């Protein structure tokens, strides 16, 4: 049995293609922007063809808001109406974490299926396949946040912050979800499978959500746990959204939440891009 070897012209063509790939100029800022939006459009088309990806966006906010309000409202605040100003911002934070967790899982699935092998052969910015789906996910965060607020309004929540407070609170929730998604994107490039990404993400999501002031006042917790709650970034986001929703006030908590979002992006976005570049 003989093994065919490539002819000399074929070898030259392969070498020329490899040299051209290595010497392809970097994408300009304008080209990078276009490529990111192209990847975002691809992600949106995937969502349209797989409606199950919207389960955590459409069903979870409705289910969790109603369930937590009627089960814990009387026990924690004395009534459902008194508990809603505490609950709604907490549900927003939980929903944002759950939705952005799916970003890393879907990224790992694409890498396992070889989709990114095609991307690396194209003359595009390395950040485009990462940032594109995250831009598309902004729509998912907005839908989930809006549905949570609407569900609260239906069962009796009346935000004192008015339209400005609600819009600002939803915008902050979307920004927080987008920034936290970089953590799960980094995990998606580091883990070995989509299942492991989901498992690690759940271990991160539950402590950040339930060991915060999202569902109960921090003052009711043990002293050692209050210390963790006070430094938990989710607690700052929840407190900021409460100030916006209930009072329409731009307080120091809002500033800390914004600073935290910027810090998370500044730390984990480069880590995600570097890890993705090594894998590719």
PDB file of C-alpha atoms in Angstrom:
ATOM      1  CA  UNK A   1       0.000   0.000   0.000  1.00  0.00           C
ATOM      2  CA  UNK A   2       1.488   3.317  -1.051  1.00  0.00           C
ATOM      3  CA  UNK A   3       0.877   6.677   0.539  1.00  0.00           C
ATOM      4  CA  UNK A   4       0.412   9.608  -1.806  1.00  0.00           C
ATOM      5  CA  UNK A   5       2.696  12.543  -1.137  1.00  0.00           C
ATOM      6  CA  UNK A   6       1.874  16.102  -2.160  1.00  0.00           C
ATOM      7  CA  UNK A   7       3.611  17.340  -5.274  1.00  0.00           C
ATOM      8  CA  UNK A   8       6.067  20.240  -5.168  1.00  0.00           C
ATOM      9  CA  UNK A   9       3.551  22.841  -6.529  1.00  0.00           C
ATOM     10  CA  UNK A  10       1.008  21.710  -3.931  1.00  0.00           C
ATOM     11  CA  UNK A  11       3.567  22.089  -1.130  1.00  0.00           C
ATOM     12  CA  UNK A  12       4.423  25.575  -2.367  1.00  0.00           C
ATOM     13  CA  UNK A  13       0.748  26.553  -2.412  1.00  0.00           C
ATOM     14  CA  UNK A  14       0.312  25.269   1.178  1.00  0.00           C
ATOM     15  CA  UNK A  15       3.429  27.145   2.325  1.00  0.00           C
ATOM     16  CA  UNK A  16       2.242  30.324   0.597  1.00  0.00           C
ATOM     17  CA  UNK A  17      -1.169  30.054   2.267  1.00  0.00           C
ATOM     18  CA  UNK A  18       0.440  29.573   5.667  1.00  0.00           C
ATOM     19  CA  UNK A  19       2.713  32.582   5.166  1.00  0.00           C
ATOM     20  CA  UNK A  20      -0.262  34.673   4.003  1.00  0.00           C
ATOM     21  CA  UNK A  21      -2.256  33.653   7.085  1.00  0.00           C
ATOM     22  CA  UNK A  22       0.618  34.655   9.367  1.00  0.00           C
ATOM     23  CA  UNK A  23       1.157  37.974   7.592  1.00  0.00           C
ATOM     24  CA  UNK A  24      -2.520  38.987   7.369  1.00  0.00           C
ATOM     25  CA  UNK A  25      -2.751  42.528   8.756  1.00  0.00           C
ATOM     26  CA  UNK A  26      -4.714  43.100  11.888  1.00  0.00           C
ATOM     27  CA  UNK A  27      -8.267  44.314  11.533  1.00  0.00           C
ATOM     28  CA  UNK A  28      -8.805  48.017  11.967  1.00  0.00           C
ATOM     29  CA  UNK A  29     -11.153  49.379  14.603  1.00  0.00           C
ATOM     30  CA  UNK A  30     -13.908  49.857  12.021  1.00  0.00           C
ATOM     31  CA  UNK A  31     -13.427  46.349  10.611  1.00  0.00           C
ATOM     32  CA  UNK A  32     -13.460  44.882  14.129  1.00  0.00           C
ATOM     33  CA  UNK A  33     -16.746  46.640  14.863  1.00  0.00           C
ATOM     34  CA  UNK A  34     -18.317  45.276  11.666  1.00  0.00           C
ATOM     35  CA  UNK A  35     -17.059  41.767  12.442  1.00  0.00           C
ATOM     36  CA  UNK A  36     -18.419  41.877  16.002  1.00  0.00           C
ATOM     37  CA  UNK A  37     -21.869  42.862  14.744  1.00  0.00           C
ATOM     38  CA  UNK A  38     -21.696  40.105  12.104  1.00  0.00           C
ATOM     39  CA  UNK A  39     -21.033  37.570  14.863  1.00  0.00           C
ATOM     40  CA  UNK A  40     -23.855  39.122  16.896  1.00  0.00           C
ATOM     41  CA  UNK A  41     -26.247  38.656  13.979  1.00  0.00           C
ATOM     42  CA  UNK A  42     -25.144  35.015  13.714  1.00  0.00           C
ATOM     43  CA  UNK A  43     -25.895  34.522  17.419  1.00  0.00           C
ATOM     44  CA  UNK A  44     -29.343  36.080  17.017  1.00  0.00           C
ATOM     45  CA  UNK A  45     -30.141  33.740  14.137  1.00  0.00           C
ATOM     46  CA  UNK A  46     -29.095  30.780  16.307  1.00  0.00           C
ATOM     47  CA  UNK A  47     -31.480  31.957  19.025  1.00  0.00           C
ATOM     48  CA  UNK A  48     -34.323  32.185  16.508  1.00  0.00           C
ATOM     49  CA  UNK A  49     -33.708  28.627  15.316  1.00  0.00           C
ATOM     50  CA  UNK A  50     -33.389  27.292  18.882  1.00  0.00           C
ATOM     51  CA  UNK A  51     -36.279  28.743  20.903  1.00  0.00           C
ATOM     52  CA  UNK A  52     -35.259  26.667  23.941  1.00  0.00           C
ATOM     53  CA  UNK A  53     -32.401  29.138  24.463  1.00  0.00           C
ATOM     54  CA  UNK A  54     -35.044  31.650  25.558  1.00  0.00           C
ATOM     55  CA  UNK A  55     -36.380  29.451  28.379  1.00  0.00           C
ATOM     56  CA  UNK A  56     -34.295  31.216  31.034  1.00  0.00           C
ATOM     57  CA  UNK A  57     -35.251  34.567  29.495  1.00  0.00           C
ATOM     58  CA  UNK A  58     -39.023  34.126  29.119  1.00  0.00           C
ATOM     59  CA  UNK A  59     -40.093  31.550  31.718  1.00  0.00           C
ATOM     60  CA  UNK A  60     -37.658  31.944  34.598  1.00  0.00           C
ATOM     61  CA  UNK A  61     -38.425  35.626  35.395  1.00  0.00           C
ATOM     62  CA  UNK A  62     -42.163  34.919  35.487  1.00  0.00           C
ATOM     63  CA  UNK A  63     -41.826  31.735  37.547  1.00  0.00           C
ATOM     64  CA  UNK A  64     -39.255  32.948  40.076  1.00  0.00           C
ATOM     65  CA  UNK A  65     -40.873  36.346  40.643  1.00  0.00           C
ATOM     66  CA  UNK A  66     -44.301  34.894  41.389  1.00  0.00           C
ATOM     67  CA  UNK A  67     -42.974  31.923  43.357  1.00  0.00           C
ATOM     68  CA  UNK A  68     -40.597  33.863  45.615  1.00  0.00           C
ATOM     69  CA  UNK A  69     -43.132  36.640  46.189  1.00  0.00           C
ATOM     70  CA  UNK A  70     -45.980  34.414  47.391  1.00  0.00           C
ATOM     71  CA  UNK A  71     -43.850  31.873  49.267  1.00  0.00           C
ATOM     72  CA  UNK A  72     -41.467  34.188  51.137  1.00  0.00           C
ATOM     73  CA  UNK A  73     -43.360  37.493  51.114  1.00  0.00           C
ATOM     74  CA  UNK A  74     -45.354  36.919  54.278  1.00  0.00           C
ATOM     75  CA  UNK A  75     -42.512  35.239  56.183  1.00  0.00           C
ATOM     76  CA  UNK A  76     -39.873  37.909  55.460  1.00  0.00           C
ATOM     77  CA  UNK A  77     -41.766  41.195  55.137  1.00  0.00           C
ATOM     78  CA  UNK A  78     -45.212  40.417  56.485  1.00  0.00           C
ATOM     79  CA  UNK A  79     -46.979  40.656  53.132  1.00  0.00           C
ATOM     80  CA  UNK A  80     -46.350  40.226  49.431  1.00  0.00           C
ATOM     81  CA  UNK A  81     -46.730  43.949  48.701  1.00  0.00           C
ATOM     82  CA  UNK A  82     -44.123  44.855  51.335  1.00  0.00           C
ATOM     83  CA  UNK A  83     -41.721  42.220  50.035  1.00  0.00           C
ATOM     84  CA  UNK A  84     -41.845  43.222  46.360  1.00  0.00           C
ATOM     85  CA  UNK A  85     -39.561  46.299  46.707  1.00  0.00           C
ATOM     86  CA  UNK A  86     -36.966  43.948  48.206  1.00  0.00           C
ATOM     87  CA  UNK A  87     -37.580  41.031  45.847  1.00  0.00           C
ATOM     88  CA  UNK A  88     -37.770  42.557  42.361  1.00  0.00           C
ATOM     89  CA  UNK A  89     -34.176  43.920  42.294  1.00  0.00           C
ATOM     90  CA  UNK A  90     -32.967  40.595  43.696  1.00  0.00           C
ATOM     91  CA  UNK A  91     -34.748  38.618  40.990  1.00  0.00           C
ATOM     92  CA  UNK A  92     -33.232  40.954  38.398  1.00  0.00           C
ATOM     93  CA  UNK A  93     -29.742  40.144  39.653  1.00  0.00           C
ATOM     94  CA  UNK A  94     -30.453  36.410  39.737  1.00  0.00           C
ATOM     95  CA  UNK A  95     -31.900  36.463  36.231  1.00  0.00           C
ATOM     96  CA  UNK A  96     -28.934  38.392  34.854  1.00  0.00           C
ATOM     97  CA  UNK A  97     -26.527  35.855  36.366  1.00  0.00           C
ATOM     98  CA  UNK A  98     -28.495  32.898  35.014  1.00  0.00           C
ATOM     99  CA  UNK A  99     -28.756  34.343  31.515  1.00  0.00           C
ATOM    100  CA  UNK A 100     -25.099  35.354  31.251  1.00  0.00           C
ATOM    101  CA  UNK A 101     -24.050  31.910  32.524  1.00  0.00           C
ATOM    102  CA  UNK A 102     -25.386  30.431  29.277  1.00  0.00           C
ATOM    103  CA  UNK A 103     -22.861  32.506  27.295  1.00  0.00           C
ATOM    104  CA  UNK A 104     -19.923  30.375  28.395  1.00  0.00           C
ATOM    105  CA  UNK A 105     -21.806  27.118  27.829  1.00  0.00           C
ATOM    106  CA  UNK A 106     -22.768  28.045  24.265  1.00  0.00           C
ATOM    107  CA  UNK A 107     -19.222  29.233  23.547  1.00  0.00           C
ATOM    108  CA  UNK A 108     -17.780  25.906  24.672  1.00  0.00           C
ATOM    109  CA  UNK A 109     -20.324  24.035  22.528  1.00  0.00           C
ATOM    110  CA  UNK A 110     -19.222  25.997  19.449  1.00  0.00           C
ATOM    111  CA  UNK A 111     -15.571  25.249  20.195  1.00  0.00           C
ATOM    112  CA  UNK A 112     -16.292  21.540  20.675  1.00  0.00           C
ATOM    113  CA  UNK A 113     -18.202  21.374  17.386  1.00  0.00           C
ATOM    114  CA  UNK A 114     -15.293  22.904  15.449  1.00  0.00           C
ATOM    115  CA  UNK A 115     -17.084  26.128  14.550  1.00  0.00           C
ATOM    116  CA  UNK A 116     -14.158  28.206  15.779  1.00  0.00           C
ATOM    117  CA  UNK A 117     -11.764  26.225  13.583  1.00  0.00           C
ATOM    118  CA  UNK A 118     -13.513  27.916  10.680  1.00  0.00           C
ATOM    119  CA  UNK A 119     -13.331  31.321  12.321  1.00  0.00           C
ATOM    120  CA  UNK A 120      -9.577  31.129  12.892  1.00  0.00           C
ATOM    121  CA  UNK A 121      -9.015  30.633   9.149  1.00  0.00           C
ATOM    122  CA  UNK A 122     -10.857  33.872   8.366  1.00  0.00           C
ATOM    123  CA  UNK A 123      -9.231  37.329   8.371  1.00  0.00           C
ATOM    124  CA  UNK A 124     -11.139  38.621  11.388  1.00  0.00           C
ATOM    125  CA  UNK A 125     -10.281  40.118  14.747  1.00  0.00           C
ATOM    126  CA  UNK A 126      -9.772  37.484  17.426  1.00  0.00           C
ATOM    127  CA  UNK A 127     -12.201  39.182  19.769  1.00  0.00           C
ATOM    128  CA  UNK A 128     -15.079  39.137  17.255  1.00  0.00           C
ATOM    129  CA  UNK A 129     -16.262  35.517  17.864  1.00  0.00           C
ATOM    130  CA  UNK A 130     -16.229  36.239  21.604  1.00  0.00           C
ATOM    131  CA  UNK A 131     -17.716  39.721  21.703  1.00  0.00           C
ATOM    132  CA  UNK A 132     -20.322  39.130  18.971  1.00  0.00           C
ATOM    133  CA  UNK A 133     -22.509  36.663  20.913  1.00  0.00           C
ATOM    134  CA  UNK A 134     -22.216  38.858  23.986  1.00  0.00           C
ATOM    135  CA  UNK A 135     -23.574  41.829  22.058  1.00  0.00           C
ATOM    136  CA  UNK A 136     -26.504  39.654  20.980  1.00  0.00           C
ATOM    137  CA  UNK A 137     -27.012  38.589  24.594  1.00  0.00           C
ATOM    138  CA  UNK A 138     -27.740  42.209  25.526  1.00  0.00           C
ATOM    139  CA  UNK A 139     -31.170  41.622  23.981  1.00  0.00           C
ATOM    140  CA  UNK A 140     -31.691  38.572  26.212  1.00  0.00           C
ATOM    141  CA  UNK A 141     -30.725  40.536  29.331  1.00  0.00           C
ATOM    142  CA  UNK A 142     -33.103  43.330  28.389  1.00  0.00           C
ATOM    143  CA  UNK A 143     -36.024  40.949  27.757  1.00  0.00           C
ATOM    144  CA  UNK A 144     -35.443  39.072  31.037  1.00  0.00           C
ATOM    145  CA  UNK A 145     -35.159  42.297  33.063  1.00  0.00           C
ATOM    146  CA  UNK A 146     -38.249  43.827  31.495  1.00  0.00           C
ATOM    147  CA  UNK A 147     -40.340  40.684  32.057  1.00  0.00           C
ATOM    148  CA  UNK A 148     -39.269  40.572  35.711  1.00  0.00           C
ATOM    149  CA  UNK A 149     -40.381  44.159  36.230  1.00  0.00           C
ATOM    150  CA  UNK A 150     -43.659  43.605  34.357  1.00  0.00           C
ATOM    151  CA  UNK A 151     -44.405  40.504  36.450  1.00  0.00           C
ATOM    152  CA  UNK A 152     -43.800  42.542  39.599  1.00  0.00           C
ATOM    153  CA  UNK A 153     -46.151  45.264  38.373  1.00  0.00           C
ATOM    154  CA  UNK A 154     -48.870  42.689  37.675  1.00  0.00           C
ATOM    155  CA  UNK A 155     -48.725  41.249  41.198  1.00  0.00           C
ATOM    156  CA  UNK A 156     -48.718  44.651  42.869  1.00  0.00           C
ATOM    157  CA  UNK A 157     -45.249  46.223  42.782  1.00  0.00           C
ATOM    158  CA  UNK A 158     -45.275  50.015  42.444  1.00  0.00           C
ATOM    159  CA  UNK A 159     -41.748  51.420  42.009  1.00  0.00           C
ATOM    160  CA  UNK A 160     -41.326  54.817  43.640  1.00  0.00           C
ATOM    161  CA  UNK A 161     -38.514  55.749  41.276  1.00  0.00           C
ATOM    162  CA  UNK A 162     -40.914  56.200  38.370  1.00  0.00           C
ATOM    163  CA  UNK A 163     -39.968  55.777  34.732  1.00  0.00           C
ATOM    164  CA  UNK A 164     -36.449  57.126  35.214  1.00  0.00           C
ATOM    165  CA  UNK A 165     -35.715  54.766  38.072  1.00  0.00           C
ATOM    166  CA  UNK A 166     -37.035  51.726  36.198  1.00  0.00           C
ATOM    167  CA  UNK A 167     -35.165  52.510  32.986  1.00  0.00           C
ATOM    168  CA  UNK A 168     -31.938  53.227  34.870  1.00  0.00           C
ATOM    169  CA  UNK A 169     -32.335  50.067  36.964  1.00  0.00           C
ATOM    170  CA  UNK A 170     -32.855  47.878  33.913  1.00  0.00           C
ATOM    171  CA  UNK A 171     -29.885  49.506  32.163  1.00  0.00           C
ATOM    172  CA  UNK A 172     -27.687  48.811  35.185  1.00  0.00           C
ATOM    173  CA  UNK A 173     -28.886  45.202  35.303  1.00  0.00           C
ATOM    174  CA  UNK A 174     -28.089  44.725  31.606  1.00  0.00           C
ATOM    175  CA  UNK A 175     -24.630  46.250  32.106  1.00  0.00           C
ATOM    176  CA  UNK A 176     -23.980  44.018  35.122  1.00  0.00           C
ATOM    177  CA  UNK A 177     -25.081  40.915  33.224  1.00  0.00           C
ATOM    178  CA  UNK A 178     -22.862  41.804  30.258  1.00  0.00           C
ATOM    179  CA  UNK A 179     -19.824  42.390  32.452  1.00  0.00           C
ATOM    180  CA  UNK A 180     -20.321  39.178  34.447  1.00  0.00           C
ATOM    181  CA  UNK A 181     -20.717  37.259  31.185  1.00  0.00           C
ATOM    182  CA  UNK A 182     -16.989  37.813  30.548  1.00  0.00           C
ATOM    183  CA  UNK A 183     -16.266  35.589  33.561  1.00  0.00           C
ATOM    184  CA  UNK A 184     -18.293  32.750  32.085  1.00  0.00           C
ATOM    185  CA  UNK A 185     -16.805  33.408  28.639  1.00  0.00           C
ATOM    186  CA  UNK A 186     -13.351  32.940  30.135  1.00  0.00           C
ATOM    187  CA  UNK A 187     -14.530  29.715  31.773  1.00  0.00           C
ATOM    188  CA  UNK A 188     -15.865  28.585  28.405  1.00  0.00           C
ATOM    189  CA  UNK A 189     -12.394  28.904  26.882  1.00  0.00           C
ATOM    190  CA  UNK A 190     -10.712  27.139  29.822  1.00  0.00           C
ATOM    191  CA  UNK A 191     -13.014  24.194  30.562  1.00  0.00           C
ATOM    192  CA  UNK A 192     -12.912  20.914  28.674  1.00  0.00           C
ATOM    193  CA  UNK A 193     -16.611  20.542  27.898  1.00  0.00           C
ATOM    194  CA  UNK A 194     -19.901  22.418  27.947  1.00  0.00           C
ATOM    195  CA  UNK A 195     -21.072  20.254  30.853  1.00  0.00           C
ATOM    196  CA  UNK A 196     -18.087  21.264  32.970  1.00  0.00           C
ATOM    197  CA  UNK A 197     -18.682  24.932  32.130  1.00  0.00           C
ATOM    198  CA  UNK A 198     -22.274  24.605  33.294  1.00  0.00           C
ATOM    199  CA  UNK A 199     -21.255  22.850  36.503  1.00  0.00           C
ATOM    200  CA  UNK A 200     -18.599  25.419  37.407  1.00  0.00           C
ATOM    201  CA  UNK A 201     -20.940  28.274  36.509  1.00  0.00           C
ATOM    202  CA  UNK A 202     -23.648  26.931  38.805  1.00  0.00           C
ATOM    203  CA  UNK A 203     -21.149  26.757  41.671  1.00  0.00           C
ATOM    204  CA  UNK A 204     -20.365  30.431  41.056  1.00  0.00           C
ATOM    205  CA  UNK A 205     -23.934  31.599  40.497  1.00  0.00           C
ATOM    206  CA  UNK A 206     -25.587  30.128  43.583  1.00  0.00           C
ATOM    207  CA  UNK A 207     -23.196  31.571  46.206  1.00  0.00           C
ATOM    208  CA  UNK A 208     -23.114  34.971  44.510  1.00  0.00           C
ATOM    209  CA  UNK A 209     -26.924  35.111  44.336  1.00  0.00           C
ATOM    210  CA  UNK A 210     -28.124  33.517  47.561  1.00  0.00           C
ATOM    211  CA  UNK A 211     -25.235  34.727  49.755  1.00  0.00           C
ATOM    212  CA  UNK A 212     -26.197  38.324  49.048  1.00  0.00           C
ATOM    213  CA  UNK A 213     -28.918  40.771  50.009  1.00  0.00           C
ATOM    214  CA  UNK A 214     -30.995  39.762  46.990  1.00  0.00           C
ATOM    215  CA  UNK A 215     -33.786  37.998  48.887  1.00  0.00           C
ATOM    216  CA  UNK A 216     -33.345  38.824  52.572  1.00  0.00           C
ATOM    217  CA  UNK A 217     -32.013  41.878  54.457  1.00  0.00           C
ATOM    218  CA  UNK A 218     -28.325  41.459  55.269  1.00  0.00           C
ATOM    219  CA  UNK A 219     -29.015  42.434  58.894  1.00  0.00           C
ATOM    220  CA  UNK A 220     -30.882  39.159  59.485  1.00  0.00           C
ATOM    221  CA  UNK A 221     -27.834  37.035  58.612  1.00  0.00           C
ATOM    222  CA  UNK A 222     -25.059  35.821  60.965  1.00  0.00           C
ATOM    223  CA  UNK A 223     -22.191  38.256  61.469  1.00  0.00           C
ATOM    224  CA  UNK A 224     -19.613  36.231  59.543  1.00  0.00           C
ATOM    225  CA  UNK A 225     -22.011  35.918  56.616  1.00  0.00           C
ATOM    226  CA  UNK A 226     -22.786  39.637  56.656  1.00  0.00           C
ATOM    227  CA  UNK A 227     -19.099  40.287  55.971  1.00  0.00           C
ATOM    228  CA  UNK A 228     -19.246  38.241  52.774  1.00  0.00           C
ATOM    229  CA  UNK A 229     -22.556  39.808  51.756  1.00  0.00           C
ATOM    230  CA  UNK A 230     -21.091  43.306  52.078  1.00  0.00           C
ATOM    231  CA  UNK A 231     -18.196  42.535  49.705  1.00  0.00           C
ATOM    232  CA  UNK A 232     -20.299  40.459  47.312  1.00  0.00           C
ATOM    233  CA  UNK A 233     -20.535  42.419  44.016  1.00  0.00           C
ATOM    234  CA  UNK A 234     -24.065  41.137  43.461  1.00  0.00           C
ATOM    235  CA  UNK A 235     -25.114  42.851  46.700  1.00  0.00           C
ATOM    236  CA  UNK A 236     -23.900  46.200  45.357  1.00  0.00           C
ATOM    237  CA  UNK A 237     -25.837  45.704  42.124  1.00  0.00           C
ATOM    238  CA  UNK A 238     -28.990  44.732  44.020  1.00  0.00           C
ATOM    239  CA  UNK A 239     -28.686  47.724  46.383  1.00  0.00           C
ATOM    240  CA  UNK A 240     -28.104  50.055  43.432  1.00  0.00           C
ATOM    241  CA  UNK A 241     -31.140  48.756  41.547  1.00  0.00           C
ATOM    242  CA  UNK A 242     -33.261  49.064  44.704  1.00  0.00           C
ATOM    243  CA  UNK A 243     -32.216  52.706  45.102  1.00  0.00           C
ATOM    244  CA  UNK A 244     -33.132  53.380  41.461  1.00  0.00           C
ATOM    245  CA  UNK A 245     -36.396  51.411  41.388  1.00  0.00           C
ATOM    246  CA  UNK A 246     -37.769  52.405  44.784  1.00  0.00           C
ATOM    247  CA  UNK A 247     -36.451  55.972  45.159  1.00  0.00           C
ATOM    248  CA  UNK A 248     -35.151  57.042  41.746  1.00  0.00           C
ATOM    249  CA  UNK A 249     -31.915  58.028  43.523  1.00  0.00           C
ATOM    250  CA  UNK A 250     -28.435  57.767  42.026  1.00  0.00           C
ATOM    251  CA  UNK A 251     -26.582  56.824  45.210  1.00  0.00           C
ATOM    252  CA  UNK A 252     -23.063  55.689  46.029  1.00  0.00           C
ATOM    253  CA  UNK A 253     -24.195  52.086  45.510  1.00  0.00           C
ATOM    254  CA  UNK A 254     -24.896  52.914  41.874  1.00  0.00           C
ATOM    255  CA  UNK A 255     -21.372  54.251  41.531  1.00  0.00           C
ATOM    256  CA  UNK A 256     -19.861  51.181  43.172  1.00  0.00           C
ATOM    257  CA  UNK A 257     -21.899  48.913  40.906  1.00  0.00           C
ATOM    258  CA  UNK A 258     -20.671  50.715  37.791  1.00  0.00           C
ATOM    259  CA  UNK A 259     -17.070  50.616  39.010  1.00  0.00           C
ATOM    260  CA  UNK A 260     -17.440  46.902  39.693  1.00  0.00           C
ATOM    261  CA  UNK A 261     -18.770  46.254  36.179  1.00  0.00           C
ATOM    262  CA  UNK A 262     -15.855  48.138  34.621  1.00  0.00           C
ATOM    263  CA  UNK A 263     -13.349  46.271  36.804  1.00  0.00           C
ATOM    264  CA  UNK A 264     -14.779  42.853  35.868  1.00  0.00           C
ATOM    265  CA  UNK A 265     -14.617  43.646  32.147  1.00  0.00           C
ATOM    266  CA  UNK A 266     -11.092  45.063  32.455  1.00  0.00           C
ATOM    267  CA  UNK A 267      -9.919  41.884  34.190  1.00  0.00           C
ATOM    268  CA  UNK A 268     -11.776  39.055  32.473  1.00  0.00           C
ATOM    269  CA  UNK A 269     -12.140  40.318  28.892  1.00  0.00           C
ATOM    270  CA  UNK A 270      -8.351  40.204  28.281  1.00  0.00           C
ATOM    271  CA  UNK A 271      -8.158  36.826  30.041  1.00  0.00           C
ATOM    272  CA  UNK A 272     -10.919  35.435  27.808  1.00  0.00           C
ATOM    273  CA  UNK A 273      -9.303  36.768  24.626  1.00  0.00           C
ATOM    274  CA  UNK A 274      -5.855  35.462  25.627  1.00  0.00           C
ATOM    275  CA  UNK A 275      -7.198  32.027  26.533  1.00  0.00           C
ATOM    276  CA  UNK A 276      -9.206  31.861  23.310  1.00  0.00           C
ATOM    277  CA  UNK A 277      -6.129  32.859  21.284  1.00  0.00           C
ATOM    278  CA  UNK A 278      -4.082  30.073  22.854  1.00  0.00           C
ATOM    279  CA  UNK A 279      -6.788  27.500  22.132  1.00  0.00           C
ATOM    280  CA  UNK A 280      -7.104  28.650  18.536  1.00  0.00           C
TER     281      UNK A 280
END
